[in-house]
CSV table of C-alpha atoms in Angstrom, one decimal:
chain,number,residue,atom,x,y,z
Z,96,MET,CA,-5.6,-60.0,74.5
Z,97,PRO,CA,-3.7,-59.7,71.3
Z,98,CYS,CA,-0.2,-61.1,71.2
Z,99,LEU,CA,1.3,-57.6,70.9
Z,100,VAL,CA,0.2,-54.5,72.8
Z,101,ARG,CA,1.9,-51.2,72.4
Z,102,HIS,CA,1.5,-47.5,73.3
Z,103,ILE,CA,2.2,-45.3,70.3
Z,104,THR,CA,3.3,-41.8,71.3
Z,105,ALA,CA,2.5,-38.7,69.3
Z,106,GLU,CA,6.2,-37.8,69.3
Z,107,GLU,CA,7.4,-40.9,67.6
Z,108,VAL,CA,4.6,-40.7,65.0
Z,109,ALA,CA,5.4,-37.1,64.3
Z,110,ALA,CA,9.1,-37.9,63.8
Z,111,ILE,CA,8.3,-40.7,61.3
Z,112,ILE,CA,6.0,-38.4,59.3
Z,113,LYS,CA,8.6,-35.6,59.3
Z,114,THR,CA,11.3,-38.0,58.0
Z,115,ALA,CA,8.9,-39.3,55.4
Z,116,SER,CA,7.8,-35.8,54.3
Z,117,GLU,CA,11.4,-34.8,53.7
Z,118,ARG,CA,11.8,-37.5,51.1
Z,119,ILE,CA,8.9,-36.4,48.9
Z,120,PRO,CA,10.7,-33.8,46.6
Z,121,ALA,CA,13.3,-36.4,45.6
Z,122,MET,CA,10.6,-39.0,44.9
Z,123,ARG,CA,8.9,-37.1,42.0
Z,124,THR,CA,10.6,-38.9,39.2
Z,125,GLY,CA,9.4,-41.0,36.3
Z,126,GLU,CA,10.8,-44.2,37.9
Z,127,THR,CA,8.9,-43.5,41.2
Z,128,MET,CA,5.7,-42.7,39.3
Z,129,ARG,CA,5.9,-46.0,37.5
Z,130,ARG,CA,6.5,-47.8,40.8
Z,131,LEU,CA,3.6,-46.0,42.4
Z,132,VAL,CA,1.3,-47.3,39.6
Z,133,THR,CA,2.2,-50.9,40.6
Z,134,LEU,CA,1.1,-50.3,44.2
Z,135,ILE,CA,-2.5,-49.1,43.3
Z,136,ASP,CA,-5.7,-51.0,43.8
Z,137,HIS,CA,-7.6,-49.1,41.1
Z,138,THR,CA,-11.1,-48.9,42.6
Z,139,THR,CA,-14.7,-48.3,41.7
Z,140,LEU,CA,-17.3,-48.9,44.4
Z,141,SER,CA,-20.0,-46.5,43.4
Z,142,ILE,CA,-23.7,-47.2,44.1
Z,143,THR,CA,-24.3,-46.5,40.4
Z,144,ASP,CA,-21.8,-49.0,39.1
Z,145,SER,CA,-23.1,-51.3,36.4
Z,146,ASP,CA,-21.8,-54.1,34.3
Z,147,GLU,CA,-21.0,-51.8,31.4
Z,148,SER,CA,-19.6,-49.0,33.6
Z,149,VAL,CA,-17.2,-51.4,35.3
Z,150,ARG,CA,-16.1,-52.9,32.0
Z,151,GLU,CA,-15.5,-49.4,30.6
Z,152,PHE,CA,-13.6,-48.5,33.8
Z,153,THR,CA,-11.4,-51.6,33.2
Z,154,ARG,CA,-10.9,-50.8,29.5
Z,155,SER,CA,-9.9,-47.2,30.2
Z,156,MET,CA,-7.4,-48.3,32.7
Z,157,LEU,CA,-5.9,-50.9,30.4
Z,158,GLU,CA,-5.5,-48.4,27.5
Z,159,ALA,CA,-3.9,-45.7,29.7
Z,160,CYS,CA,-1.5,-48.2,31.4
Z,161,ARG,CA,-0.4,-49.9,28.2
Z,162,HIS,CA,0.6,-46.4,27.1
Z,163,ILE,CA,2.9,-45.9,30.1
Z,164,GLY,CA,4.1,-49.5,30.2
Z,165,THR,CA,3.1,-50.5,33.7
Z,166,MET,CA,-0.1,-51.8,35.4
Z,167,PRO,CA,-1.7,-51.3,38.8
Z,168,ALA,CA,-1.7,-54.1,41.3
Z,169,SER,CA,-5.4,-54.8,41.0
Z,170,ILE,CA,-8.8,-53.5,40.0
Z,171,CYS,CA,-11.1,-53.5,43.1
Z,172,VAL,CA,-14.9,-53.8,42.6
Z,173,SER,CA,-18.0,-55.1,44.3
Z,174,PRO,CA,-18.4,-58.9,44.2
Z,175,ILE,CA,-21.1,-58.9,41.5
Z,176,PHE,CA,-18.7,-57.2,39.0
Z,177,VAL,CA,-15.7,-59.6,39.4
Z,178,GLU,CA,-16.5,-61.6,36.4
Z,179,SER,CA,-17.0,-58.4,34.3
Z,180,VAL,CA,-13.5,-57.3,35.1
Z,181,GLY,CA,-12.1,-60.7,34.3
Z,182,VAL,CA,-13.6,-60.6,30.8
Z,183,GLU,CA,-11.9,-57.3,30.0
Z,184,LEU,CA,-8.5,-58.1,31.7
Z,185,GLU,CA,-8.0,-61.4,29.8
Z,186,GLU,CA,-4.3,-62.2,30.3
Z,187,GLU,CA,-3.1,-58.9,31.7
Z,188,PRO,CA,-1.1,-59.3,34.9
Z,189,VAL,CA,-3.6,-57.4,37.1
Z,190,ALA,CA,-5.3,-59.0,40.1
Z,191,ILE,CA,-9.0,-58.8,40.6
Z,192,CYS,CA,-9.9,-57.6,44.0
Z,193,SER,CA,-13.4,-57.8,45.5
Z,194,VAL,CA,-14.8,-56.2,48.6
Z,195,ALA,CA,-16.8,-58.8,50.3
Z,196,GLY,CA,-18.1,-60.1,53.6
Z,197,GLY,CA,-20.9,-57.6,54.1
Z,198,PHE,CA,-18.9,-54.6,52.9
Z,199,PRO,CA,-18.9,-51.7,54.0
Z,200,THR,CA,-20.1,-52.4,57.5
Z,201,GLY,CA,-19.6,-56.1,57.9
Z,202,GLN,CA,-22.8,-56.2,59.8
Z,203,THR,CA,-24.3,-59.4,58.6
Z,204,PHE,CA,-24.3,-63.1,59.4
Z,205,PRO,CA,-21.0,-65.0,59.3
Z,206,GLU,CA,-22.6,-67.5,57.0
Z,207,VAL,CA,-23.5,-64.7,54.5
Z,208,LYS,CA,-19.9,-63.3,54.7
Z,209,MET,CA,-18.5,-66.7,54.0
Z,210,LEU,CA,-20.9,-67.3,51.0
Z,211,GLU,CA,-20.2,-63.9,49.5
Z,212,CYS,CA,-16.4,-64.4,49.7
Z,213,ALA,CA,-16.8,-67.9,48.2
Z,214,MET,CA,-18.9,-66.6,45.3
Z,215,ALA,CA,-16.5,-63.7,44.6
Z,216,MET,CA,-13.6,-66.2,44.4
Z,217,GLU,CA,-15.6,-68.6,42.3
Z,218,ASN,CA,-16.2,-65.7,39.8
Z,219,GLY,CA,-12.5,-65.0,39.6
Z,220,ALA,CA,-11.5,-62.8,42.6
Z,221,ASP,CA,-7.7,-63.0,43.4
Z,222,GLU,CA,-8.0,-60.8,46.5
Z,223,LEU,CA,-10.7,-60.1,49.1
Z,224,ASP,CA,-11.1,-56.9,51.1
Z,225,MET,CA,-13.3,-57.5,54.2
Z,226,VAL,CA,-14.2,-55.4,57.3
Z,227,ILE,CA,-13.1,-56.7,60.6
Z,228,ASP,CA,-15.9,-57.1,63.3
Z,229,LEU,CA,-15.6,-53.6,64.8
Z,230,GLY,CA,-18.3,-54.3,67.3
Z,231,ALA,CA,-16.4,-57.3,68.7
Z,232,LEU,CA,-13.2,-55.1,68.8
Z,233,ARG,CA,-14.9,-52.4,70.8
Z,234,GLU,CA,-16.2,-54.9,73.4
Z,235,GLY,CA,-12.8,-56.5,73.7
Z,236,ARG,CA,-13.8,-59.8,72.0
Z,237,TYR,CA,-10.6,-60.0,70.2
Z,238,ASP,CA,-10.6,-63.8,69.7
Z,239,GLU,CA,-14.0,-63.6,68.1
Z,240,ALA,CA,-12.9,-60.9,65.7
Z,241,ALA,CA,-9.8,-62.8,64.8
Z,242,SER,CA,-11.7,-66.1,64.4
Z,243,GLU,CA,-14.0,-64.7,61.8
Z,244,ILE,CA,-11.1,-63.6,59.7
Z,245,ARG,CA,-9.4,-66.9,60.2
Z,246,LEU,CA,-12.4,-68.8,58.9
Z,247,ILE,CA,-12.5,-66.8,55.7
Z,248,LYS,CA,-8.7,-67.1,55.2
Z,249,GLU,CA,-8.9,-70.8,55.6
Z,250,GLU,CA,-11.6,-70.9,52.9
Z,251,ALA,CA,-9.6,-68.6,50.7
Z,252,GLY,CA,-6.3,-70.4,51.0
Z,253,ASP,CA,-2.8,-69.2,50.4
Z,254,ASP,CA,-3.4,-68.1,46.8
Z,255,ILE,CA,-6.0,-65.4,47.7
Z,256,ALA,CA,-4.8,-62.2,49.4
Z,257,LEU,CA,-7.1,-61.3,52.2
Z,258,LYS,CA,-7.1,-57.7,53.4
Z,259,ALA,CA,-8.8,-56.9,56.7
Z,260,ILE,CA,-10.2,-53.4,56.9
Z,261,VAL,CA,-9.8,-52.0,60.5
Z,262,GLU,CA,-11.6,-48.7,59.7
Z,263,THR,CA,-9.0,-46.4,61.4
Z,264,GLY,CA,-11.5,-43.5,61.5
Z,265,ALA,CA,-13.7,-45.5,63.8
Z,266,GLN,CA,-11.0,-46.2,66.3
Z,267,GLU,CA,-10.5,-44.1,69.4
Z,268,ASP,CA,-6.8,-43.6,69.1
Z,269,LEU,CA,-3.6,-44.8,67.6
Z,270,ASP,CA,-3.2,-47.6,70.1
Z,271,ASP,CA,-6.6,-48.9,69.1
Z,272,ILE,CA,-5.6,-48.8,65.5
Z,273,TYR,CA,-2.5,-50.8,66.3
Z,274,THR,CA,-4.5,-53.3,68.4
Z,275,ALA,CA,-7.1,-53.8,65.6
Z,276,ALA,CA,-4.3,-54.4,63.1
Z,277,ILE,CA,-2.6,-57.0,65.4
Z,278,VAL,CA,-6.0,-58.8,65.8
Z,279,ALA,CA,-6.5,-58.9,62.1
Z,280,LEU,CA,-3.0,-60.3,61.6
Z,281,GLU,CA,-3.6,-62.9,64.2
Z,282,GLY,CA,-6.6,-64.0,62.2
Z,283,GLY,CA,-4.4,-64.6,59.2
Z,284,ALA,CA,-5.0,-61.4,57.2
Z,285,ASP,CA,-2.4,-60.9,54.5
Z,286,PHE,CA,-2.9,-57.1,54.7
Z,287,VAL,CA,-4.3,-54.6,57.1
Z,288,LYS,CA,-6.3,-51.9,55.4
Z,289,SER,CA,-7.1,-48.5,56.8
Z,290,SER,CA,-10.6,-47.7,55.6
Z,291,THR,CA,-13.7,-48.6,53.5
Z,292,GLY,CA,-13.9,-45.0,52.4
Z,293,LYS,CA,-17.7,-45.2,53.1
Z,294,ASN,CA,-18.6,-44.8,56.8
Z,295,CYS,CA,-15.8,-43.0,58.6
Z,296,PRO,CA,-12.9,-40.7,57.9
Z,297,GLY,CA,-10.4,-42.3,55.6
Z,298,ALA,CA,-6.7,-42.8,55.7
Z,299,THR,CA,-4.4,-40.4,57.6
Z,300,PRO,CA,-0.6,-40.3,57.9
Z,301,GLU,CA,-0.9,-41.0,61.6
Z,302,ALA,CA,-3.1,-44.0,61.1
Z,303,ALA,CA,-0.7,-45.3,58.4
Z,304,VAL,CA,2.1,-45.1,60.8
Z,305,ALA,CA,0.2,-47.2,63.4
Z,306,LEU,CA,-0.7,-49.8,60.8
Z,307,CYS,CA,2.9,-50.1,59.5
Z,308,MET,CA,4.2,-50.3,63.1
Z,309,ALA,CA,1.8,-53.2,63.8
Z,310,VAL,CA,2.8,-55.1,60.7
Z,311,ALA,CA,6.5,-54.5,61.4
Z,312,ASP,CA,6.2,-55.7,65.0
Z,313,TYR,CA,4.1,-58.7,64.0
Z,314,THR,CA,6.4,-59.7,61.2
Z,315,ASN,CA,9.4,-59.5,63.6
Z,316,LEU,CA,7.6,-61.6,66.3
Z,317,CYS,CA,6.0,-64.2,64.1
Z,318,GLN,CA,8.4,-64.2,61.1
Z,319,THR,CA,5.5,-64.1,58.7
Z,320,GLU,CA,5.0,-61.6,55.8
Z,321,ALA,CA,2.1,-59.2,55.8
Z,322,GLY,CA,1.3,-55.8,54.2
Z,323,VAL,CA,-0.5,-52.5,54.6
Z,324,LYS,CA,-3.1,-50.9,52.4
Z,325,VAL,CA,-4.2,-47.3,52.8
Z,326,ALA,CA,-7.5,-46.2,51.3
Z,327,GLY,CA,-10.1,-43.6,51.8
Z,328,GLY,CA,-9.5,-40.2,50.3
Z,329,VAL,CA,-6.1,-40.8,48.8
Z,330,SER,CA,-6.3,-38.9,45.5
Z,331,SER,CA,-3.2,-36.6,45.3
Z,332,ILE,CA,0.3,-37.7,44.3
Z,333,ASP,CA,1.9,-36.0,47.2
Z,334,ASP,CA,-0.4,-37.9,49.6
Z,335,ALA,CA,0.5,-41.2,47.9
Z,336,LEU,CA,4.2,-40.4,48.0
Z,337,LEU,CA,3.9,-39.6,51.7
Z,338,TYR,CA,2.3,-42.9,52.5
Z,339,ILE,CA,4.9,-44.8,50.5
Z,340,ALA,CA,7.7,-42.9,52.4
Z,341,ILE,CA,6.0,-43.6,55.7
Z,342,ALA,CA,5.9,-47.3,55.0
Z,343,GLU,CA,9.5,-47.4,53.8
Z,344,THR,CA,10.6,-45.4,56.9
Z,345,VAL,CA,8.9,-47.9,59.3
Z,346,PHE,CA,9.7,-51.0,57.3
Z,347,GLY,CA,13.3,-49.9,56.6
Z,348,LYS,CA,13.1,-51.0,53.0
Z,349,ALA,CA,11.5,-50.2,49.6
Z,350,VAL,CA,8.0,-51.4,49.3
Z,351,ASP,CA,6.4,-53.6,46.6
Z,352,PRO,CA,2.8,-54.7,45.9
Z,353,ASP,CA,3.2,-57.6,48.3
Z,354,LEU,CA,4.0,-55.2,51.2
Z,355,PHE,CA,2.1,-52.0,50.4
Z,356,ARG,CA,-1.0,-50.9,48.5
Z,357,ILE,CA,-3.0,-47.7,47.9
Z,358,GLY,CA,-6.7,-48.0,47.2
Z,359,SER,CA,-8.0,-45.1,45.1
Z,360,SER,CA,-10.5,-44.4,42.3
Z,361,SER,CA,-8.7,-41.3,40.9
Z,362,LEU,CA,-5.0,-41.6,41.8
Z,363,LEU,CA,-4.0,-43.6,38.7
Z,364,ASN,CA,-5.4,-40.8,36.5
Z,365,SER,CA,-3.4,-38.2,38.4
Z,366,ILE,CA,-0.2,-40.2,38.0
Z,367,ILE,CA,-0.7,-40.7,34.3
Z,368,GLU,CA,-1.2,-36.9,33.8
Z,369,GLU,CA,1.9,-36.3,35.9
Z,370,MET,CA,4.0,-38.7,33.9
Z,371,GLY,CA,3.1,-36.8,30.8
Z,372,SER,CA,4.8,-33.7,32.1
Z,373,LEU,CA,8.0,-35.4,33.4
């Protein structure tokens, strides 16, 4: 069993979401919008992505963000496009994030997962987003699920941020989301991520609460830093602000890119438009 097991009640989740929701009106400021930009993993994972489309995606982001004076945490792409992003970024302080390890299902051989992650890093990836072994989780093989993450984290080392996707929409309830997150953290994941945005329902406020509670509890127990990434359908500014407020309510402090991320393909553009009207 995982080192931490917890029952999350609907009442405590609702109370956290209510508290977070009440903060949103006061958060719609230029300062908060700029901070929100720094928390984004600006993402393109389309089946029609190409070398040129990904390079244009990167160039467009750079032009818009130079205008507002702040950059997202990372650009997230498929492994084959990592090098293309790096060519366009040059010396800009934006990480290159690659989904890897058989994304979006993770249903492939461990050796293939390791090789894909290694090749993404060799091409310049600073961060890896991989799917936890959901089949092993469902069958209670927690050590096996954690061990696979541990092998990739050992290969990646401390300089590469490893985000383990627990696919919250595939879990039965909030307790299962919490357990999946703890298993990922035991495996050495630097972040637990809600969703791939491909196979199951994406992020929800309730799932975000469960992930944040798992990270907070694990951090308190093990005195090790970890973060949360929400992804899958996060496109509106109000949704993004709610997720930030949820994280800050649970963690009891302001979040930064080492503690909290939002993965989205369109959120950055919405923020830039909003900043033009503030």
